[in-house]
Coordinates of C-alpha atoms in Angstrom, one line a residue:
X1 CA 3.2 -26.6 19.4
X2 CA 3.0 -26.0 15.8
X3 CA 3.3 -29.4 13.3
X4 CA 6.6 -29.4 12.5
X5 CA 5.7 -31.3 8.9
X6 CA 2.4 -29.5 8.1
X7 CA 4.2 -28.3 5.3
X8 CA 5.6 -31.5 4.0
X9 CA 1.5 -33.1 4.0
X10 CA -0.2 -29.6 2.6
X11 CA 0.7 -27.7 -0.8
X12 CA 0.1 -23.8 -0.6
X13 CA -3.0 -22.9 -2.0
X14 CA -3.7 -19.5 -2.7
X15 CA -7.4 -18.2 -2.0
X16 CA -9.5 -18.6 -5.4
X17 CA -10.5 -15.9 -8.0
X18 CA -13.8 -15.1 -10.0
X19 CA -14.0 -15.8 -13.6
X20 CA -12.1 -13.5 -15.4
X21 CA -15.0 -12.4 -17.7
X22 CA -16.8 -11.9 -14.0
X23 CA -14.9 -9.8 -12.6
X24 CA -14.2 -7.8 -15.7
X25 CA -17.7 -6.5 -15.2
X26 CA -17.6 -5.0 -12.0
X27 CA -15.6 -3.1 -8.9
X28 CA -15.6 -5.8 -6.5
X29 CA -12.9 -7.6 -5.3
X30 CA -11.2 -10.2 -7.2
X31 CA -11.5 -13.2 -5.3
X32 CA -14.2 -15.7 -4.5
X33 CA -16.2 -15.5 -1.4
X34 CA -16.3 -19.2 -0.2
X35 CA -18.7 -20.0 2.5
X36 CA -17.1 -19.4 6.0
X37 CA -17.4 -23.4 6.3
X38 CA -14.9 -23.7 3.4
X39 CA -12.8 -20.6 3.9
X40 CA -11.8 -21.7 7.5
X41 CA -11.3 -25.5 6.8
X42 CA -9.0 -24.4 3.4
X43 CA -7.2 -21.4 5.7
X44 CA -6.8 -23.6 8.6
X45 CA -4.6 -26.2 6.2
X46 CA -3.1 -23.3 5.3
X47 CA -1.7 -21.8 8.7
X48 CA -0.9 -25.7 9.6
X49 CA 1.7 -25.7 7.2
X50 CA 3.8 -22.8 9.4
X51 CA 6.0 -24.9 11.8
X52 CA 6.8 -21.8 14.2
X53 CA 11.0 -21.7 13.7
X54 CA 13.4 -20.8 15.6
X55 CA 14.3 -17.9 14.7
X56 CA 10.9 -16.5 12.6
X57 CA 12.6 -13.8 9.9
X58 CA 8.7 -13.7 9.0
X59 CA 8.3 -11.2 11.9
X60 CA 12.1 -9.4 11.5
X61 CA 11.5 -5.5 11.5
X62 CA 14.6 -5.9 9.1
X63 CA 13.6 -8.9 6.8
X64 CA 9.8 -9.7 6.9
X65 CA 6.7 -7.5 9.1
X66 CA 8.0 -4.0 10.4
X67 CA 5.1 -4.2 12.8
X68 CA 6.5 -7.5 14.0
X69 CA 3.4 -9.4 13.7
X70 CA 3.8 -12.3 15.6
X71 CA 2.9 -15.0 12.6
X72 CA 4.1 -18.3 14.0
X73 CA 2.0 -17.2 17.2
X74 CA -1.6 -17.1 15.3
X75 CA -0.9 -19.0 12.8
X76 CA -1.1 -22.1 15.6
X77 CA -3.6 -21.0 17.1
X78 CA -5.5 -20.7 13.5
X79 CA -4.3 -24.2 13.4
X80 CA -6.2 -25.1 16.2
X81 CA -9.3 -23.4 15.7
X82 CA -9.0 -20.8 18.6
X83 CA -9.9 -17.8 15.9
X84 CA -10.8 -15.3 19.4
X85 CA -7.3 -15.4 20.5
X86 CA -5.5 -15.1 17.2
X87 CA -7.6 -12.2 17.2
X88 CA -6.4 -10.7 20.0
X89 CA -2.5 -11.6 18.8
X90 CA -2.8 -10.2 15.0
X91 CA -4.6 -6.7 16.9
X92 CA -1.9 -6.5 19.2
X93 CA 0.8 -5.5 16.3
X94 CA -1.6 -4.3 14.0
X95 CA -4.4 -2.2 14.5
X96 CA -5.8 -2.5 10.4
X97 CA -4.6 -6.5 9.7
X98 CA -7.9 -5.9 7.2
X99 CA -5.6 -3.4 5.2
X100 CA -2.3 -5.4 5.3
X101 CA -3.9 -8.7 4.2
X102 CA -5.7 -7.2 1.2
X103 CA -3.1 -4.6 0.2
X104 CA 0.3 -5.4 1.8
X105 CA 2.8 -7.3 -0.8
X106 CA 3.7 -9.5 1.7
X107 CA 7.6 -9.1 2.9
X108 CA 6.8 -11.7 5.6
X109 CA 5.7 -14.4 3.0
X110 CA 9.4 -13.4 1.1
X111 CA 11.3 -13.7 4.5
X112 CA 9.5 -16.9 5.7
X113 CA 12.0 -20.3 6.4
X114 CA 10.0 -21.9 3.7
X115 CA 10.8 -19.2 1.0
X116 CA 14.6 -20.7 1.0
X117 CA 13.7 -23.5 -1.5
X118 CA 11.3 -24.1 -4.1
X119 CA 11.2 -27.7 -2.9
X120 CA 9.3 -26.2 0.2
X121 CA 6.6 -25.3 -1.8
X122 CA 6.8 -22.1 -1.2
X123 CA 6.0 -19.7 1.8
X124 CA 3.2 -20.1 4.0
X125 CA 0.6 -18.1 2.7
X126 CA 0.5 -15.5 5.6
X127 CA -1.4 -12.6 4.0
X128 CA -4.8 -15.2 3.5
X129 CA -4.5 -16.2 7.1
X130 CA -3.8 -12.8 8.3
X131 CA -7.3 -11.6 6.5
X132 CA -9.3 -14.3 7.6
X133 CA -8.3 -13.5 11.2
X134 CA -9.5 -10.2 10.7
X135 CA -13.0 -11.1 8.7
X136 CA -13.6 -13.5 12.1
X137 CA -13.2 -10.3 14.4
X138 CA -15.5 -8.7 12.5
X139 CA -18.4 -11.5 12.1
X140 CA -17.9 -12.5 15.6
X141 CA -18.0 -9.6 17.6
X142 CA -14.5 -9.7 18.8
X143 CA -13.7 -6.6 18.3
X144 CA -14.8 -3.6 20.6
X145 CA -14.5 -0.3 21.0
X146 CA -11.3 0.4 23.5
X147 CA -11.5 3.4 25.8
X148 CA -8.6 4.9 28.1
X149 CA -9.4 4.1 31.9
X150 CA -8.2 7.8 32.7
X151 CA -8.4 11.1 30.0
X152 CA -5.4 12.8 29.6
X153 CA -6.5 16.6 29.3
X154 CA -4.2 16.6 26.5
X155 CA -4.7 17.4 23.0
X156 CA -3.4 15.9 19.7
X157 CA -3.9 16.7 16.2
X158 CA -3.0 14.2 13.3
X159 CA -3.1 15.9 9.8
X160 CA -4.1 13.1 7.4
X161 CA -6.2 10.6 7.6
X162 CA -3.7 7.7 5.4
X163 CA -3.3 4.1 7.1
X164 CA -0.1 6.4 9.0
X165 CA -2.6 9.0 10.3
X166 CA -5.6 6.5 11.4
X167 CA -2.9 4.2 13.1
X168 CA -1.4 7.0 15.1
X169 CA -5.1 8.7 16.0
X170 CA -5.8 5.1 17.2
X171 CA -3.0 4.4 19.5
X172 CA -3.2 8.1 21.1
X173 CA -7.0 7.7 21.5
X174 CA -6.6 4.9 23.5
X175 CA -4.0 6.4 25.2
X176 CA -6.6 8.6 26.6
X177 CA -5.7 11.8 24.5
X178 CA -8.2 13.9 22.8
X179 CA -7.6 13.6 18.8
X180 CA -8.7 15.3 15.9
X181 CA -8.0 14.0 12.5
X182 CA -8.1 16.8 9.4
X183 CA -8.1 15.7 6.1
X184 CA -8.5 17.8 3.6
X185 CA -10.4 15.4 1.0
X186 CA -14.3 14.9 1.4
X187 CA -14.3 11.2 2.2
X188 CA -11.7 9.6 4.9
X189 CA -8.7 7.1 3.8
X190 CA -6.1 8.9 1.8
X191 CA -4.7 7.0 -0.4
X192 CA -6.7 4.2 1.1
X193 CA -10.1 5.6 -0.1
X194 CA -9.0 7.5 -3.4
X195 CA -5.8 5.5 -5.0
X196 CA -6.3 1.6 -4.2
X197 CA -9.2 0.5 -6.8
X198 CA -12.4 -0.8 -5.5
X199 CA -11.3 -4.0 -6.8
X200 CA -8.6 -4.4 -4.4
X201 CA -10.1 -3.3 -1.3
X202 CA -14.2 -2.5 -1.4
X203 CA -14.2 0.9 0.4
X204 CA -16.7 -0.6 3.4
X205 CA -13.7 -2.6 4.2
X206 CA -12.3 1.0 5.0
X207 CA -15.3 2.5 6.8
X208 CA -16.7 0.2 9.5
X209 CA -12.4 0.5 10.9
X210 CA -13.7 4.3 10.6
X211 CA -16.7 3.8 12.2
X212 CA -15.2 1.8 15.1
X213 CA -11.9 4.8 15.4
X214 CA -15.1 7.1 16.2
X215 CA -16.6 4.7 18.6
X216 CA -13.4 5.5 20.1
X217 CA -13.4 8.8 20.5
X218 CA -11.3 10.1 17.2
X219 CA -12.9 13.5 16.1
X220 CA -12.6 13.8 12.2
X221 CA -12.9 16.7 10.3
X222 CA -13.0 16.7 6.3
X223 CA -12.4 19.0 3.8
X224 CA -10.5 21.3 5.7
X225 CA -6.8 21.6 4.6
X226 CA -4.5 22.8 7.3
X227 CA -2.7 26.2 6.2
X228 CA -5.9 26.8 4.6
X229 CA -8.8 26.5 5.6
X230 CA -7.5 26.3 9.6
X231 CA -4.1 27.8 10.3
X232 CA -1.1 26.7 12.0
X233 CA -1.3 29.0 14.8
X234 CA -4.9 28.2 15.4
X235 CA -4.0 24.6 15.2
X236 CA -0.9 25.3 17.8
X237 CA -3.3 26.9 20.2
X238 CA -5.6 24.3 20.5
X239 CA -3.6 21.0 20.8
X240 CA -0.7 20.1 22.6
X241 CA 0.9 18.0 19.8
X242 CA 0.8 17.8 15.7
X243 CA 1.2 14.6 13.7
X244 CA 2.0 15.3 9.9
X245 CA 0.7 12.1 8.2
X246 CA 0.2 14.1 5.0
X247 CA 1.7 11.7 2.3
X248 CA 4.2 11.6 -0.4
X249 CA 1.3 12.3 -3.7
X250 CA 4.0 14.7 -5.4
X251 CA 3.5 12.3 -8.5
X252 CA 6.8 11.8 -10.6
X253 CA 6.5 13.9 -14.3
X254 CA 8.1 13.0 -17.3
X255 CA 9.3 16.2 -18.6
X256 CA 11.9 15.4 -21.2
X257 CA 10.0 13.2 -24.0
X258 CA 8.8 14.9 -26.7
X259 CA 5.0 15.8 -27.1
X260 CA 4.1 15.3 -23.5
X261 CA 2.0 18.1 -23.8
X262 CA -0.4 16.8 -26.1
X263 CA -3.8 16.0 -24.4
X264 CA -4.5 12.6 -23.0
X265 CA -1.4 11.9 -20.9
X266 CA -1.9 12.2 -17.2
X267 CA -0.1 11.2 -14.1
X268 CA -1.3 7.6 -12.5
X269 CA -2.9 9.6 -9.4
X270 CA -5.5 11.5 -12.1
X271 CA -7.0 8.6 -13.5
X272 CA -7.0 6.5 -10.0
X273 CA -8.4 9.4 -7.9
X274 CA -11.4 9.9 -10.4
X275 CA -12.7 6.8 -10.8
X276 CA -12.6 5.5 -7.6
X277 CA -14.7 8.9 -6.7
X278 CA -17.0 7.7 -9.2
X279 CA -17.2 4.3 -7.7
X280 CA -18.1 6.4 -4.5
X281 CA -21.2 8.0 -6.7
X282 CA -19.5 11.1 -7.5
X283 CA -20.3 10.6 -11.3
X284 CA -18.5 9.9 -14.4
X285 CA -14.7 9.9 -14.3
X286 CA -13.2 13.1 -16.9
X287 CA -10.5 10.3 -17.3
X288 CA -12.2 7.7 -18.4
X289 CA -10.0 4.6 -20.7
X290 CA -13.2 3.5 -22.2
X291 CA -13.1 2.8 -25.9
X292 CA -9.7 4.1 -25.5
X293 CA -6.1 2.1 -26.3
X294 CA -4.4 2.9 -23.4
X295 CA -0.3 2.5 -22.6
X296 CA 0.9 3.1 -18.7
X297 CA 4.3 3.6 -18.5
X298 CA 5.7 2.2 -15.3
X299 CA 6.1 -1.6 -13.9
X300 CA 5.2 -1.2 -10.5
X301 CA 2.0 -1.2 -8.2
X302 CA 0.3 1.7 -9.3
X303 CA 0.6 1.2 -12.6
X304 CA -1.4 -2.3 -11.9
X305 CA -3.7 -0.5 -10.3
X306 CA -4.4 2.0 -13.5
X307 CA -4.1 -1.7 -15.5
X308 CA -7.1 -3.1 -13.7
X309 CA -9.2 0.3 -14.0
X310 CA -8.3 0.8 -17.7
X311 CA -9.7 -2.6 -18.5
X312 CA -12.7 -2.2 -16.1
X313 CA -13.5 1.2 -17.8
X314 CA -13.9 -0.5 -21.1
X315 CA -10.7 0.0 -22.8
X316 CA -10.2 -1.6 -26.1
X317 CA -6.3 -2.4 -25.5
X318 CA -4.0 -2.3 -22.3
X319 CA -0.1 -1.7 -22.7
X320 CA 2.1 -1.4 -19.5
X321 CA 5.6 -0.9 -20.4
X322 CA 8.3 -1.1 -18.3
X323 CA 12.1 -0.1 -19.3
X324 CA 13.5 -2.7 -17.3
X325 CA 14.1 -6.2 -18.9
X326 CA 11.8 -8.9 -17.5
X327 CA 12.6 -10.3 -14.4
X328 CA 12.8 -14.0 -13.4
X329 CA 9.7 -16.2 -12.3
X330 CA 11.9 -17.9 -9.1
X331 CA 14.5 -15.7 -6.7
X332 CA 18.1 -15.6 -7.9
X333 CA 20.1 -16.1 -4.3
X334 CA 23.1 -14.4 -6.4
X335 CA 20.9 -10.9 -7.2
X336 CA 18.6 -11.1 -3.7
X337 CA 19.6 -13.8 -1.5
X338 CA 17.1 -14.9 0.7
X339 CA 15.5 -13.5 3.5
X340 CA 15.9 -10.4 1.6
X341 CA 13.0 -9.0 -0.6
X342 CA 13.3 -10.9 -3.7
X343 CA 14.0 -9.3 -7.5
X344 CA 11.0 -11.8 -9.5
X345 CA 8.3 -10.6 -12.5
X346 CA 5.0 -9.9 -10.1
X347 CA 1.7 -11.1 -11.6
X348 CA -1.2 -9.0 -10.4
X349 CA -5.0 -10.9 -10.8
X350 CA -5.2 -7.6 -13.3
X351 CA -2.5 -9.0 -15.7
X352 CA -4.2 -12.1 -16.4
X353 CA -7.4 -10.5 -17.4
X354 CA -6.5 -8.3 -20.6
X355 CA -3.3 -6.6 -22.2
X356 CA 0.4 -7.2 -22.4
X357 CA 3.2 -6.1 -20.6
X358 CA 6.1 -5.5 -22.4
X359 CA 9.8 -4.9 -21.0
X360 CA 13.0 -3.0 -21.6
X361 CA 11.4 -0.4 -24.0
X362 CA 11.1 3.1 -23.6
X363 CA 9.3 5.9 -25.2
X364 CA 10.9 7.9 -27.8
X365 CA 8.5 10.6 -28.1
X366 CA 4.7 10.9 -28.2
X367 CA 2.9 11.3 -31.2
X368 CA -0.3 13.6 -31.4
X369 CA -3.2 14.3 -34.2
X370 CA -4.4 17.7 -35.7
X371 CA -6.6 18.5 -32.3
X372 CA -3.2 18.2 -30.3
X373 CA -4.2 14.7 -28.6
X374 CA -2.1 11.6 -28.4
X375 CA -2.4 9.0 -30.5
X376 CA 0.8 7.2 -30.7
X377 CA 4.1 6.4 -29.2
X378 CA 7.6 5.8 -30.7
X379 CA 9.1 3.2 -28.9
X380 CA 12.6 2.1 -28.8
X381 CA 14.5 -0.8 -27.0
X382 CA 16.8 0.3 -24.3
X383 CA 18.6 -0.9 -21.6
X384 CA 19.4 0.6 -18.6
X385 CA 23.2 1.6 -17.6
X386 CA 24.2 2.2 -14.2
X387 CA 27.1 4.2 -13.6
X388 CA 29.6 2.4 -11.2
X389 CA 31.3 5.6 -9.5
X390 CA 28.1 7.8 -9.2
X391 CA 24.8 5.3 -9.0
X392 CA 22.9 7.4 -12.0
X393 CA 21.1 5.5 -14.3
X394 CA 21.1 6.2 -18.1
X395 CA 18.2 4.7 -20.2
X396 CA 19.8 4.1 -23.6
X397 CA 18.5 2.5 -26.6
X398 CA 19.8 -1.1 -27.9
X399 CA 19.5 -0.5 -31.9
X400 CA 17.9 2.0 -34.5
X401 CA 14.6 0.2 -34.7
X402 CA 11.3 2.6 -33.8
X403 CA 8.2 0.9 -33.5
X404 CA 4.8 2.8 -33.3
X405 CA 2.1 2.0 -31.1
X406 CA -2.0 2.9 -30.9
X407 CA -2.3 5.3 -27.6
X408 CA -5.4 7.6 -27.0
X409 CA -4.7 7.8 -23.1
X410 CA -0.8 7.6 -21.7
X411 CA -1.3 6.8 -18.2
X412 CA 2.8 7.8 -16.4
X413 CA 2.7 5.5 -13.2
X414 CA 6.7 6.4 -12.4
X415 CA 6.7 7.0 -9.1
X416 CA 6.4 9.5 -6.5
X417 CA 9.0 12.7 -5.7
X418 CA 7.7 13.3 -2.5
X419 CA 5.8 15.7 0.0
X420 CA 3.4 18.1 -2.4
X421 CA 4.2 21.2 -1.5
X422 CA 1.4 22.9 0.9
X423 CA 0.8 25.6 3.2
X424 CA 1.1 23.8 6.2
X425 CA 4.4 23.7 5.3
X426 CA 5.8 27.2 4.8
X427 CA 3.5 28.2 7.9
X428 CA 5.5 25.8 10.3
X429 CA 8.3 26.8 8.6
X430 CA 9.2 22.9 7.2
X431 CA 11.2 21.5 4.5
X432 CA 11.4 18.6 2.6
X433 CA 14.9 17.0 2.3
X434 CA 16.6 15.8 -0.6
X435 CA 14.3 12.9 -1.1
X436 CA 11.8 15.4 -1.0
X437 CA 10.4 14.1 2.4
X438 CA 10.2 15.5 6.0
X439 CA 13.0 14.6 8.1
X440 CA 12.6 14.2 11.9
X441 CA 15.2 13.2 14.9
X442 CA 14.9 9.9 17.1
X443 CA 11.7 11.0 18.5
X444 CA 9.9 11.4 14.9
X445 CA 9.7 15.0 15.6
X446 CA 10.5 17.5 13.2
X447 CA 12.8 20.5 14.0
X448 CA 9.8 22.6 15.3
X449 CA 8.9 21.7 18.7
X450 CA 5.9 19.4 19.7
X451 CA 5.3 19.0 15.5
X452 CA 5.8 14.9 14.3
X453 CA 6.0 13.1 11.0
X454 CA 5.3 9.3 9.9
X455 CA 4.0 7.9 7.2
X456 CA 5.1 8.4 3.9
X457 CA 5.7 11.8 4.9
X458 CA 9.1 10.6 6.2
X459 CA 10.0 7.7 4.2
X460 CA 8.3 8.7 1.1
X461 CA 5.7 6.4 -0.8
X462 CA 6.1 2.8 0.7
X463 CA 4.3 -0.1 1.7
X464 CA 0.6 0.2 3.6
X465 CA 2.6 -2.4 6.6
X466 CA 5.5 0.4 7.1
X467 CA 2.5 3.0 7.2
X468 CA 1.0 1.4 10.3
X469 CA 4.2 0.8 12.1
X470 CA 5.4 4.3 11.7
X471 CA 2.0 5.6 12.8
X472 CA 1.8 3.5 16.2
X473 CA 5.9 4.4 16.4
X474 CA 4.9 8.0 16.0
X475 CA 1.9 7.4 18.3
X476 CA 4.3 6.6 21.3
X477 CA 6.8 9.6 20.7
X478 CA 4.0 11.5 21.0
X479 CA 2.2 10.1 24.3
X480 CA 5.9 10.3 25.7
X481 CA 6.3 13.8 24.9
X482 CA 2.8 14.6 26.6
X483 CA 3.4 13.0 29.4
X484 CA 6.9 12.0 30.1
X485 CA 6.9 8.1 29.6
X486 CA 4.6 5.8 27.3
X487 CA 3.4 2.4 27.1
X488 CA 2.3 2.6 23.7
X489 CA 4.7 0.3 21.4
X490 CA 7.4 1.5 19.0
X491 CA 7.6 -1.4 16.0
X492 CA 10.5 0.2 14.4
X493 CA 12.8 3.8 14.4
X494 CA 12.6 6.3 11.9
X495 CA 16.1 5.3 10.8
X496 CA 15.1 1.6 9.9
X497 CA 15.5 0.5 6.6
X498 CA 14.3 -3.1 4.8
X499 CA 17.0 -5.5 4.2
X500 CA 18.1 -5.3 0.7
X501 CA 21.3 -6.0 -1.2

């Protein structure tokens, strides 16, 4: 059994980074790579200091993992040294545990027993166990293709090749279906391959999972958009089933500021998508921060990721604003009581490397030159108002004061509306809802027959974990619409939500 004190004798220790001015200088990934010697002894500790409760919220579909990883389960046997069977147990919940533990922010860390406290010394550092799991599958050979005793005869066709889509293709391969994947980008991954920076994931990371999904049997085909380059009635004829795993990239617009139209502001997604094509070899970026004093407007993920590119592009000054006033450093059990998902200032490896983020300021209006480009922005301090009876939120400046800021390139990372609008759409005849998403009943199908949805497709842009589980959810829907029952698991319903206050 797990040591029931391990986290009394060991601290946490989070996995090292590379000098700042290092890593500065190049796309790779922020952290060290220790010798596999070191890595295990230090990630061993690590796992030790998980004493398998009682009741583990880590792996709650509700609280922590919606895959239901089952943590307290490897984490021993990490502890003990037995790295082929955690293996087996992180790839029995998770078919990329690669992806999660470089990408995921963690919910099962914020749900863990050890989170309750700060005497604990904080949660047990999951994510850097789960990834060194998946690094020993890899160097050891543990990993092998997996091929369904019988073939179906039927066909399946997943539309998207996102963490969502590869999931799904994976589980119905292996079911023994025939699958094609269509993605209408050049390279595979989705947002996987064109939004995350090199620096958070390298892109081989990506392709040898690729490479082993068509060891499998998983037919892809690229550059071909559905509804245009194939139809929906040739795509009907040929398979038996359709997966929509097309994504939620309907970037959210500012539309109301003043001089948005000047040159140099762009959405998050058209500074990310170029440069990590020209990390592929694609050639120079058209949006490129270098030499540039750059602002991103938005708090969250993505507009870390557009931090860490902006500086690694050469800019002369970073600016992230955010219009919310700065959250605390520790949980307040009063605003999100644990195991809920806790309301604390997040501090990306990119934020301690250049720039400043600044909090509960907004932009007045966007200042350009002669030529029509930006070069400034008018910011005000503002708080936000919620209104009690209808939940709208009012952004509303504090005093009279307008400062000015230096801004050649206005990066808006605020969010994502929903599904883009496509062809493949108005050929099925589809929708999106009012969160602009595609609904689907209890069987993650949508309201035409034999047609699914997962991914951020349905819930709308979320978490790479919630990807996967709604893919291998999907997955089974699917097998059990083939062929009247499935074996294939089903981590969570399309109705399940996080636990939040």
């Amino acid at each position: 059994m797990a040591d029931p004190k391990g986290f009394l004798r060991y601290e946490r220790v989070d996995p090292p980074k590379r000098p700042r001015k290092e890593r500065v200088g190049d796309w790779r990934e922020v952290y060290v790579e220790l010798a596999p010697e070191e890595r295990d002894r230090q990630v061993r500790t690590q796992a030790t200091r998980c004493m398998d409760c009682g009741i583990p919220f880590c792996h709650s579909g509700s609280a922590g993992c919606p895959l239901g990883n089952l943590i307290p389960e490897w984490n021993d046997l990490v502890r003990q040294g037995d790295w082929e069977r955690a293996v087996d147990r992180l790839h029995a919940t998770n078919n990329f545990p690669e992806f999660t533990g470089k990408l995921c922010p963690a919910p099962c860390e914020a749900a863990c027993v050890l989170s309750i406290s700060p005497d604990s010394g904080g949660a047990v550092s999951i994510k850097r166990v789960e990834e060194t799991i998946a690094e020993h599958a890899w160097e050891e050979g543990y990993l092998r293709a997996e091929h369904a005793a019988v073939p179906t005869g039927k066909a399946v066709a997943v539309v998207g090749s996102g963490p969502a889509g590869l999931a799904a293709a994976q589980q119905l391969v292996r079911a023994g279906h025939e699958v094609t994947v269509f993605e209408r980008d050049d390279r595979l991954g989705g947002l996987l391959r064109y939004g995350i920076p090199e620096f958070k994931m390298e892109k081989k990371v990506l392709d040898r999972r690729l490479a082993q999904l068509r060891e499998e049997g998983v037919r892809f085909v690229t550059s071909c958009e559905v509804g245009v380059d194939v139809t929906v009635e040739q795509l009907r004829e040929r398979f038996d089933a359709v997966v929509l795993a097309v994504g939620a990239l309907r970037g959210r617009d500012d539309t109301t500021t003043p001089g948005r139209e000047l040159k140099g502001i762009h959405l998050a997604m058209e500074h990310l998508v170029p440069a990590n094509r020209e990390c592929e070899g694609d050639g120079p970026t058209p949006v490129s921060a270098e030499g540039k004093h750059v602002v991103i407007i938005g708090g969250g993920d993505t507009g870390a990721d557009c931090y860490g590119t902006a500086i690694r592009q050469g800019a002369l000054s970073v600016t992230q604003l955010d219009r919310y006033p700065q959250p605390p450093s520790t949980r307040d059990d009063s605003r999100s009581p644990w195991p809920t998902w806790p309301y604390i200032l997040r501090t990306y490896p990119v934020h301690e490397e250049a720039g400043q983020r600044r909090f509960a300021v907004g932009v007045q209006r966007f200042v350009g030159d002669d030529d029509g480009h930006v070069r400034e922005l008018e910011l005000r301090r503002v708080e936000v108002r919620k209104d009690p009876e209808t939940g709208h939120r009012e952004v509303v400046p504090v005093d009279d004061e307008v400062e000015r800021i230096p801004a050649d390139l206005v990066l808006l990372a605020i969010g994502f509306e929903g599904v883009e609008h496509m062809p493949l759409l108005d050929e099925l005849g589809l929708s999106v809802n009012g969160r602009g998403t595609l609904s689907c009943g209890a069987d993650w199908q949508t309201q035409v027959p034999g047609v699914f949805v997962c991914g951020d497709a349905h819930r709308g842009a979320s978490l790479v974990v919630w990807a996967i589980a709604e893919g291998r959810s999907a997955a089974r829907a699917v097998d059990e619409y083939l062929m009247g029952e499935s074996d294939l698991p089903a981590p969570v319903h399309p109705t399940a939500l996080p636990l939040a206050v």
